[in-house]
C-alpha positions as a printed Julia matrix, in Angstrom:
228×3 Matrix{Float64}:
  -4.11  -14.82  -10.36
  -0.94  -16.43   -8.98
  -1.21  -15.22   -5.39
   2.33  -16.11   -4.3
   2.66  -13.01   -2.1
  -0.48  -13.88   -0.16
   0.56  -17.52    0.08
   3.94  -16.56    1.56
   2.28  -14.43    4.26
  -0.34  -17.09    4.97
   2.3   -19.84    5.25
   4.45  -17.71    7.54
   1.61  -17.13   10.0
  -0.4   -20.34    9.77
   2.29  -22.94    9.11
   5.52  -21.3    10.38
   7.05  -21.72    6.9
  10.04  -19.45    6.32
  10.76  -20.06    2.63
  12.06  -16.88    0.98
   9.74  -14.52   -0.86
  11.66  -12.93   -3.73
  10.8    -9.79   -5.63
  12.06   -9.57   -9.21
  12.54   -6.02  -10.42
  13.73   -3.97  -13.4
  16.85   -2.49  -11.86
  18.89   -5.31  -10.31
  18.94   -8.85   -8.9
  15.88  -10.21   -7.07
  15.41   -8.93   -3.53
  14.29  -11.08   -0.63
  11.23   -9.58    1.06
  11.38   -9.84    4.86
   7.93  -11.39    5.42
   8.22  -10.86    9.18
   7.76   -7.11    8.7
   4.11   -7.78    7.84
   3.65   -9.13   11.36
   5.46   -6.46   13.35
   3.97   -5.41   16.66
   3.09   -1.7    17.07
   6.32   -1.17   19.03
   8.22   -2.14   15.85
   6.35    0.19   13.48
   8.3     2.84   11.61
   7.9     6.48   12.61
   5.91    7.07    9.44
   3.49    4.23   10.27
   3.02    5.44   13.83
   2.33    8.98   12.67
  -0.02    7.83    9.9
  -2.1     5.67   12.19
  -2.43    8.58   14.61
  -4.13   10.57   11.81
  -6.87    8.0    11.2
 -10.38    8.88   12.36
 -13.96    7.75   11.84
 -15.2     5.02    9.53
 -12.04    3.78    7.81
 -10.93    1.71    4.81
  -7.49    0.03    4.78
  -6.54   -0.43    1.1
  -4.08   -3.25    0.44
  -4.32   -4.49    4.01
  -2.05   -7.55    3.42
  -1.65   -9.25    6.83
  -4.08   -6.79    8.42
  -1.7    -5.68   11.17
  -2.66   -2.02   10.85
  -6.36   -2.92   10.73
  -6.07   -4.97   13.91
  -4.21   -2.15   15.68
  -6.95    0.35   14.76
  -9.71   -2.13   15.48
  -8.35   -2.48   19.01
  -8.46    1.32   19.3
 -12.19    1.24   18.56
 -11.97    2.39   14.94
 -14.71    1.08   12.6
 -12.39   -0.35    9.96
 -12.74   -2.47    6.82
  -9.63   -4.23    5.5
  -9.56   -4.46    1.7
  -7.24   -6.74   -0.24
  -7.37   -8.5    -3.61
  -5.49  -11.56   -2.27
  -7.65  -14.5    -1.1
  -4.72  -15.82    0.98
  -4.29  -12.44    2.71
  -8.01  -12.23    3.45
  -7.97  -15.74    4.89
  -4.96  -14.76    7.0
  -6.63  -11.58    8.24
  -9.66  -13.56    9.34
  -7.39  -15.93   11.29
  -5.66  -12.96   12.91
  -8.95  -11.49   14.07
  -9.8    -8.76   11.57
 -13.56   -8.38   11.77
 -14.5    -6.6     8.52
 -12.76   -7.89    5.38
 -13.44   -7.22    1.69
 -11.83   -9.34   -1.04
 -11.77   -7.02   -4.0
  -9.66   -4.79   -6.22
  -9.83   -1.21   -4.92
 -10.7     0.02   -8.43
 -13.85   -2.12   -8.37
 -14.76   -1.6    -4.72
 -18.04    0.22   -4.22
 -18.33   -0.22   -0.41
 -19.43    2.44    2.0
 -18.45    6.1     2.28
 -15.52    6.59    4.65
 -14.04    9.32    6.81
 -10.55    7.93    6.18
  -9.18    5.84    3.34
  -5.55    4.95    3.88
  -2.88    3.18    1.83
   0.37    2.46    3.66
   3.69    0.68    2.95
   4.2     2.62   -0.29
   0.46    2.42   -0.62
   0.28    4.78   -3.62
   1.93    1.95   -5.53
  -1.38    0.17   -6.07
  -2.13    2.81   -8.74
   0.55    1.28  -10.95
   1.07    4.39  -13.09
   0.31    8.09  -13.19
  -2.82    7.39  -15.24
  -3.73    4.73  -12.68
  -3.22    7.28   -9.91
  -5.67    9.64  -11.58
  -8.17    6.8   -11.93
  -7.69    5.88   -8.26
  -8.16    9.44   -7.02
 -11.31    9.92   -9.08
 -12.63    6.58   -7.8
 -11.88    7.58   -4.2
 -14.32   10.46   -4.54
 -17.02    7.78   -4.31
 -15.41    6.23   -1.23
 -14.45    9.28    0.84
 -16.94   11.61    2.54
 -16.9    15.25    1.48
 -15.05   16.19    4.67
 -12.98   12.98    4.77
  -9.36   12.24    3.92
  -7.02    9.95    2.03
  -3.74    9.07    3.76
  -1.11    7.52    1.52
   2.63    7.11    1.52
   5.16    6.79   -1.25
   8.88    7.2    -1.94
  10.76    9.4    -4.37
  13.06    6.93   -6.15
  15.05    9.52   -8.09
  18.14    8.13   -6.34
  17.93    5.0    -8.53
  18.93    7.18  -11.48
  21.86    8.95   -9.84
  24.25    7.44  -12.4
  21.85    6.92  -15.31
  19.16    8.76  -17.24
  15.53    8.52  -16.28
  13.36    6.63  -18.8
  11.88    8.75  -21.58
   8.96    6.46  -22.4
   7.29    6.52  -18.99
   7.3     8.23  -15.61
  10.47    7.16  -13.8
   8.58    5.87  -10.75
   6.49    3.36  -12.72
   8.11   -0.05  -12.19
   7.23   -3.64  -13.02
   7.7    -6.41  -10.44
   7.07  -10.11  -10.02
   7.06  -12.22   -6.83
   8.63  -15.68   -6.58
   7.85  -18.13   -3.8
   8.7   -21.83   -3.5
   9.81  -21.87   -7.13
   6.5   -20.44   -8.32
   6.38  -17.13  -10.18
   3.5   -14.74   -9.58
   1.94  -12.52  -12.2
   3.81   -9.39  -13.23
   2.38   -6.24  -11.72
   3.0    -2.53  -12.03
   3.81   -0.41   -8.99
   4.07    3.34   -8.66
   6.57    5.34   -6.63
   5.52    8.96   -7.0
   7.5    12.02   -6.0
   5.83   14.72   -3.91
   5.51   17.3    -6.68
   3.93   14.85   -9.13
   1.51   13.57   -6.48
   0.49   17.13   -5.59
  -0.06   18.11   -9.24
  -2.01   14.93   -9.97
  -4.16   15.35   -6.88
  -5.06   18.92   -7.88
  -6.02   17.73  -11.38
  -8.38   15.21   -9.78
 -10.01   17.7    -7.42
  -8.02   16.99   -4.24
  -5.83   19.15   -2.04
  -2.56   17.46   -1.12
  -0.41   18.15    1.92
   2.77   16.28    2.78
   2.53   15.76    6.54
   5.53   13.53    7.26
   8.92   12.87    5.67
  11.79   10.62    6.7
  15.45   10.28    5.8
  14.8     7.49    3.25
  12.87    9.73    0.79
   9.6     8.21    2.03
   6.75   10.57    2.86
   3.11   10.59    3.98
   0.49   12.77    2.3
  -3.02   13.76    3.28
  -5.51   14.41    0.49
  -8.75   16.26    1.16
 -11.43   17.99   -0.89
């Protein structure tokens, strides 16, 4: 695995390196990712983040923790939290930042404990990669979430990208392929899912979850709570 995303975050924090992290996409020129957002203080969090973190309770799993900033915030609030990320660089960074419980693993393979809250933020539903991947993820989360527990995840309806063009016919329109570039090095291609509210709700029901949208903002981003 070419962990260029994790390396960029690690370099930013540990070595004060500010080389650009670029995200290559399907729909336009590469975008520069503002790495500093992964190190925002709580006062800089978006309204969605603030609201989401207020909903967390009990033994908690942070899926795709990246820099671990949310995990640290909750840890300081006394939450028993495990930060999960597939990136060795991110896990090394989280340890340096003071995250106490870290798991280096793909969420689809993770068999850890049973949690009151499993959350996935910063377009966290994206880790599913596709609608089929979302189904697989939601079925897998039944092993990770207590019967009376919850999943908190956010996503964005990207229908606006197709305002002047037709949506793809060979796949769900929110299934995109990306690739990071850092210091001239290309990472591995990966699939990311942006799922609209109706599709998430329907998919959740198919997988035995109830889905409630509990926060929306003006950018088409939303936060959903899934429960049994």
